[in-house]
JSON list of C-alpha atoms in Angstrom, two decimals:
[
{"chain": "T", "resi": 1, "resn": "UNK", "atom": "CA", "xyz": [-40.05, 20.14, 60.89]},
{"chain": "T", "resi": 2, "resn": "UNK", "atom": "CA", "xyz": [-39.50, 16.79, 59.33]},
{"chain": "T", "resi": 3, "resn": "UNK", "atom": "CA", "xyz": [-41.99, 14.02, 58.88]},
{"chain": "T", "resi": 4, "resn": "UNK", "atom": "CA", "xyz": [-41.10, 10.88, 61.15]},
{"chain": "T", "resi": 5, "resn": "UNK", "atom": "CA", "xyz": [-41.75, 8.76, 58.09]},
{"chain": "T", "resi": 6, "resn": "UNK", "atom": "CA", "xyz": [-39.14, 10.20, 56.19]},
{"chain": "T", "resi": 7, "resn": "UNK", "atom": "CA", "xyz": [-36.37, 8.28, 58.45]},
{"chain": "T", "resi": 8, "resn": "UNK", "atom": "CA", "xyz": [-38.04, 4.74, 57.73]},
{"chain": "T", "resi": 9, "resn": "UNK", "atom": "CA", "xyz": [-36.28, 2.80, 55.12]},
{"chain": "T", "resi": 10, "resn": "UNK", "atom": "CA", "xyz": [-38.11, 3.18, 51.60]},
{"chain": "T", "resi": 11, "resn": "UNK", "atom": "CA", "xyz": [-40.25, 0.13, 50.72]},
{"chain": "T", "resi": 12, "resn": "UNK", "atom": "CA", "xyz": [-42.71, -0.16, 47.92]},
{"chain": "T", "resi": 13, "resn": "UNK", "atom": "CA", "xyz": [-44.43, -2.72, 49.98]},
{"chain": "T", "resi": 14, "resn": "UNK", "atom": "CA", "xyz": [-45.44, -0.13, 52.54]},
{"chain": "T", "resi": 15, "resn": "UNK", "atom": "CA", "xyz": [-48.80, 1.62, 52.17]},
{"chain": "T", "resi": 16, "resn": "UNK", "atom": "CA", "xyz": [-47.85, 5.04, 52.82]},
{"chain": "T", "resi": 17, "resn": "UNK", "atom": "CA", "xyz": [-44.26, 4.88, 51.44]},
{"chain": "T", "resi": 18, "resn": "UNK", "atom": "CA", "xyz": [-43.68, 7.65, 48.93]},
{"chain": "T", "resi": 19, "resn": "UNK", "atom": "CA", "xyz": [-41.96, 4.92, 46.58]},
{"chain": "T", "resi": 20, "resn": "UNK", "atom": "CA", "xyz": [-45.35, 3.14, 46.49]},
{"chain": "T", "resi": 21, "resn": "UNK", "atom": "CA", "xyz": [-46.94, 6.22, 44.92]},
{"chain": "T", "resi": 22, "resn": "UNK", "atom": "CA", "xyz": [-43.99, 7.13, 42.53]},
{"chain": "T", "resi": 23, "resn": "UNK", "atom": "CA", "xyz": [-44.11, 3.32, 41.46]},
{"chain": "T", "resi": 24, "resn": "UNK", "atom": "CA", "xyz": [-48.00, 3.52, 40.82]},
{"chain": "T", "resi": 25, "resn": "UNK", "atom": "CA", "xyz": [-47.28, 6.82, 38.66]},
{"chain": "T", "resi": 26, "resn": "UNK", "atom": "CA", "xyz": [-44.58, 5.10, 36.84]},
{"chain": "T", "resi": 27, "resn": "UNK", "atom": "CA", "xyz": [-46.49, 1.62, 36.17]},
{"chain": "T", "resi": 28, "resn": "UNK", "atom": "CA", "xyz": [-49.98, 3.21, 35.73]},
{"chain": "T", "resi": 29, "resn": "UNK", "atom": "CA", "xyz": [-51.64, 2.76, 32.25]},
{"chain": "T", "resi": 30, "resn": "UNK", "atom": "CA", "xyz": [-50.16, 5.93, 30.96]},
{"chain": "T", "resi": 31, "resn": "UNK", "atom": "CA", "xyz": [-46.93, 6.69, 33.03]},
{"chain": "T", "resi": 32, "resn": "UNK", "atom": "CA", "xyz": [-44.86, 3.62, 31.70]},
{"chain": "T", "resi": 33, "resn": "UNK", "atom": "CA", "xyz": [-45.88, 4.64, 28.00]},
{"chain": "T", "resi": 34, "resn": "UNK", "atom": "CA", "xyz": [-45.10, 8.52, 28.62]},
{"chain": "T", "resi": 35, "resn": "UNK", "atom": "CA", "xyz": [-41.78, 7.74, 30.21]},
{"chain": "T", "resi": 36, "resn": "UNK", "atom": "CA", "xyz": [-40.90, 5.23, 27.31]},
{"chain": "T", "resi": 37, "resn": "UNK", "atom": "CA", "xyz": [-41.81, 7.75, 24.77]},
{"chain": "T", "resi": 38, "resn": "UNK", "atom": "CA", "xyz": [-39.84, 10.45, 26.13]},
{"chain": "T", "resi": 39, "resn": "UNK", "atom": "CA", "xyz": [-36.88, 8.03, 26.39]},
{"chain": "T", "resi": 40, "resn": "UNK", "atom": "CA", "xyz": [-36.60, 8.65, 22.79]},
{"chain": "T", "resi": 41, "resn": "UNK", "atom": "CA", "xyz": [-36.22, 12.45, 23.20]},
{"chain": "T", "resi": 42, "resn": "UNK", "atom": "CA", "xyz": [-38.43, 15.78, 24.10]},
{"chain": "T", "resi": 43, "resn": "UNK", "atom": "CA", "xyz": [-41.92, 16.03, 22.82]},
{"chain": "T", "resi": 44, "resn": "UNK", "atom": "CA", "xyz": [-44.31, 18.51, 22.79]},
{"chain": "T", "resi": 45, "resn": "UNK", "atom": "CA", "xyz": [-47.73, 17.73, 24.40]},
{"chain": "T", "resi": 46, "resn": "UNK", "atom": "CA", "xyz": [-49.77, 17.00, 21.21]},
{"chain": "T", "resi": 47, "resn": "UNK", "atom": "CA", "xyz": [-46.70, 15.16, 19.52]},
{"chain": "T", "resi": 48, "resn": "UNK", "atom": "CA", "xyz": [-46.44, 12.79, 22.59]},
{"chain": "T", "resi": 49, "resn": "UNK", "atom": "CA", "xyz": [-50.16, 12.38, 22.77]},
{"chain": "T", "resi": 50, "resn": "UNK", "atom": "CA", "xyz": [-50.02, 11.12, 19.21]},
{"chain": "T", "resi": 51, "resn": "UNK", "atom": "CA", "xyz": [-46.95, 8.87, 20.25]},
{"chain": "T", "resi": 52, "resn": "UNK", "atom": "CA", "xyz": [-48.79, 7.33, 22.96]},
{"chain": "T", "resi": 53, "resn": "UNK", "atom": "CA", "xyz": [-51.95, 6.24, 21.13]},
{"chain": "T", "resi": 54, "resn": "UNK", "atom": "CA", "xyz": [-55.26, 6.04, 22.79]},
{"chain": "T", "resi": 55, "resn": "UNK", "atom": "CA", "xyz": [-54.45, 8.61, 25.54]},
{"chain": "T", "resi": 56, "resn": "UNK", "atom": "CA", "xyz": [-56.90, 11.38, 26.32]},
{"chain": "T", "resi": 57, "resn": "UNK", "atom": "CA", "xyz": [-55.51, 14.71, 26.60]},
{"chain": "T", "resi": 58, "resn": "UNK", "atom": "CA", "xyz": [-56.73, 15.16, 30.30]},
{"chain": "T", "resi": 59, "resn": "UNK", "atom": "CA", "xyz": [-55.28, 11.74, 31.17]},
{"chain": "T", "resi": 60, "resn": "UNK", "atom": "CA", "xyz": [-51.88, 12.70, 29.60]},
{"chain": "T", "resi": 61, "resn": "UNK", "atom": "CA", "xyz": [-51.79, 15.96, 31.46]},
{"chain": "T", "resi": 62, "resn": "UNK", "atom": "CA", "xyz": [-52.62, 14.35, 34.67]},
{"chain": "T", "resi": 63, "resn": "UNK", "atom": "CA", "xyz": [-49.79, 11.64, 34.07]},
{"chain": "T", "resi": 64, "resn": "UNK", "atom": "CA", "xyz": [-47.31, 14.35, 33.06]},
{"chain": "T", "resi": 65, "resn": "UNK", "atom": "CA", "xyz": [-48.11, 16.40, 35.97]},
{"chain": "T", "resi": 66, "resn": "UNK", "atom": "CA", "xyz": [-47.63, 13.58, 38.34]},
{"chain": "T", "resi": 67, "resn": "UNK", "atom": "CA", "xyz": [-44.36, 12.34, 36.62]},
{"chain": "T", "resi": 68, "resn": "UNK", "atom": "CA", "xyz": [-43.13, 16.06, 36.97]},
{"chain": "T", "resi": 69, "resn": "UNK", "atom": "CA", "xyz": [-44.01, 16.20, 40.66]},
{"chain": "T", "resi": 70, "resn": "UNK", "atom": "CA", "xyz": [-42.08, 12.77, 41.24]},
{"chain": "T", "resi": 71, "resn": "UNK", "atom": "CA", "xyz": [-39.10, 14.47, 39.61]},
{"chain": "T", "resi": 72, "resn": "UNK", "atom": "CA", "xyz": [-39.06, 12.23, 36.32]},
{"chain": "T", "resi": 73, "resn": "UNK", "atom": "CA", "xyz": [-40.27, 14.60, 33.74]},
{"chain": "T", "resi": 74, "resn": "UNK", "atom": "CA", "xyz": [-39.26, 18.40, 33.16]},
{"chain": "T", "resi": 75, "resn": "UNK", "atom": "CA", "xyz": [-41.97, 20.71, 31.55]},
{"chain": "T", "resi": 76, "resn": "UNK", "atom": "CA", "xyz": [-40.29, 23.63, 29.56]},
{"chain": "T", "resi": 77, "resn": "UNK", "atom": "CA", "xyz": [-42.19, 26.69, 28.57]},
{"chain": "T", "resi": 78, "resn": "UNK", "atom": "CA", "xyz": [-40.21, 28.30, 25.95]},
{"chain": "T", "resi": 79, "resn": "UNK", "atom": "CA", "xyz": [-40.82, 32.11, 25.37]},
{"chain": "T", "resi": 80, "resn": "UNK", "atom": "CA", "xyz": [-42.25, 32.16, 22.11]},
{"chain": "T", "resi": 81, "resn": "UNK", "atom": "CA", "xyz": [-45.50, 33.36, 20.62]},
{"chain": "T", "resi": 82, "resn": "UNK", "atom": "CA", "xyz": [-47.60, 31.42, 20.93]},
{"chain": "T", "resi": 83, "resn": "UNK", "atom": "CA", "xyz": [-45.76, 29.63, 23.96]},
{"chain": "T", "resi": 84, "resn": "UNK", "atom": "CA", "xyz": [-43.94, 26.33, 23.10]},
{"chain": "T", "resi": 85, "resn": "UNK", "atom": "CA", "xyz": [-44.07, 23.63, 25.69]},
{"chain": "T", "resi": 86, "resn": "UNK", "atom": "CA", "xyz": [-41.67, 20.64, 25.86]},
{"chain": "T", "resi": 87, "resn": "UNK", "atom": "CA", "xyz": [-41.62, 17.50, 28.09]},
{"chain": "T", "resi": 88, "resn": "UNK", "atom": "CA", "xyz": [-38.46, 15.95, 28.63]},
{"chain": "T", "resi": 89, "resn": "UNK", "atom": "CA", "xyz": [-36.66, 13.54, 31.27]},
{"chain": "T", "resi": 90, "resn": "UNK", "atom": "CA", "xyz": [-34.79, 14.34, 34.04]},
{"chain": "T", "resi": 91, "resn": "UNK", "atom": "CA", "xyz": [-31.56, 12.22, 34.95]},
{"chain": "T", "resi": 92, "resn": "UNK", "atom": "CA", "xyz": [-33.74, 10.08, 37.23]},
{"chain": "T", "resi": 93, "resn": "UNK", "atom": "CA", "xyz": [-36.31, 9.80, 34.75]},
{"chain": "T", "resi": 94, "resn": "UNK", "atom": "CA", "xyz": [-33.96, 8.71, 32.08]},
{"chain": "T", "resi": 95, "resn": "UNK", "atom": "CA", "xyz": [-32.81, 6.06, 34.51]},
{"chain": "T", "resi": 96, "resn": "UNK", "atom": "CA", "xyz": [-36.24, 4.71, 35.05]},
{"chain": "T", "resi": 97, "resn": "UNK", "atom": "CA", "xyz": [-37.38, 5.00, 31.44]},
{"chain": "T", "resi": 98, "resn": "UNK", "atom": "CA", "xyz": [-34.15, 2.85, 30.44]},
{"chain": "T", "resi": 99, "resn": "UNK", "atom": "CA", "xyz": [-35.42, 0.25, 32.71]},
{"chain": "T", "resi": 100, "resn": "UNK", "atom": "CA", "xyz": [-38.93, 0.43, 31.26]},
{"chain": "T", "resi": 101, "resn": "UNK", "atom": "CA", "xyz": [-37.61, 0.26, 27.87]},
{"chain": "T", "resi": 102, "resn": "UNK", "atom": "CA", "xyz": [-35.91, -3.04, 28.61]},
{"chain": "T", "resi": 103, "resn": "UNK", "atom": "CA", "xyz": [-39.22, -4.44, 29.96]},
{"chain": "T", "resi": 104, "resn": "UNK", "atom": "CA", "xyz": [-40.83, -3.24, 26.91]},
{"chain": "T", "resi": 105, "resn": "UNK", "atom": "CA", "xyz": [-38.17, -4.89, 24.49]},
{"chain": "T", "resi": 106, "resn": "UNK", "atom": "CA", "xyz": [-38.46, -8.09, 26.46]},
{"chain": "T", "resi": 107, "resn": "UNK", "atom": "CA", "xyz": [-42.13, -8.31, 26.17]},
{"chain": "T", "resi": 108, "resn": "UNK", "atom": "CA", "xyz": [-42.18, -7.26, 22.41]},
{"chain": "T", "resi": 109, "resn": "UNK", "atom": "CA", "xyz": [-39.51, -9.95, 21.65]},
{"chain": "T", "resi": 110, "resn": "UNK", "atom": "CA", "xyz": [-41.37, -12.56, 23.44]},
{"chain": "T", "resi": 111, "resn": "UNK", "atom": "CA", "xyz": [-44.92, -11.40, 22.32]},
{"chain": "T", "resi": 112, "resn": "UNK", "atom": "CA", "xyz": [-45.15, -14.93, 20.42]},
{"chain": "T", "resi": 113, "resn": "UNK", "atom": "CA", "xyz": [-44.54, -17.01, 23.46]},
{"chain": "T", "resi": 114, "resn": "UNK", "atom": "CA", "xyz": [-47.45, -14.57, 25.29]},
{"chain": "T", "resi": 115, "resn": "UNK", "atom": "CA", "xyz": [-50.00, -15.46, 22.54]},
{"chain": "T", "resi": 116, "resn": "UNK", "atom": "CA", "xyz": [-49.54, -19.25, 22.79]},
{"chain": "T", "resi": 117, "resn": "UNK", "atom": "CA", "xyz": [-49.90, -19.11, 26.59]},
{"chain": "T", "resi": 118, "resn": "UNK", "atom": "CA", "xyz": [-53.11, -16.70, 26.08]},
{"chain": "T", "resi": 119, "resn": "UNK", "atom": "CA", "xyz": [-54.41, -19.23, 23.47]},
{"chain": "T", "resi": 120, "resn": "UNK", "atom": "CA", "xyz": [-53.76, -22.26, 25.61]},
{"chain": "T", "resi": 121, "resn": "UNK", "atom": "CA", "xyz": [-55.62, -20.68, 28.67]},
{"chain": "T", "resi": 122, "resn": "UNK", "atom": "CA", "xyz": [-58.25, -19.38, 26.48]},
{"chain": "T", "resi": 123, "resn": "UNK", "atom": "CA", "xyz": [-58.79, -22.96, 25.19]},
{"chain": "T", "resi": 124, "resn": "UNK", "atom": "CA", "xyz": [-58.66, -24.35, 28.67]},
{"chain": "T", "resi": 125, "resn": "UNK", "atom": "CA", "xyz": [-60.99, -22.03, 30.50]},
{"chain": "T", "resi": 126, "resn": "UNK", "atom": "CA", "xyz": [-63.15, -20.50, 27.84]},
{"chain": "T", "resi": 127, "resn": "UNK", "atom": "CA", "xyz": [-63.80, -23.38, 25.26]}
]
């Protein structure tokens, strides 16, 4: 039996829309960073944790599980001793991560302008 909500037009502005939940996973504190890192290629868990500086083991595991459930990340267990687990992007994950990388590149290239705005704000509201 299908859910009647499945027939609705997706909108991240609708509280119960699946797209809003996926958007939260992608744009959460660690989701975007994990996707952007995986855009560079596959990673083992600990290597990805080192790449995403500051994330705890627990938070990275939860983030990767959510992104895997959303169809953005693939967890591949290789039959070695000890087992080797690698994470990579699905085709959809690659498209999403590409957009995030564009945003990251824009922010990093304009960080000087951001710092000027922050300093002006701080001078005005926190003299």
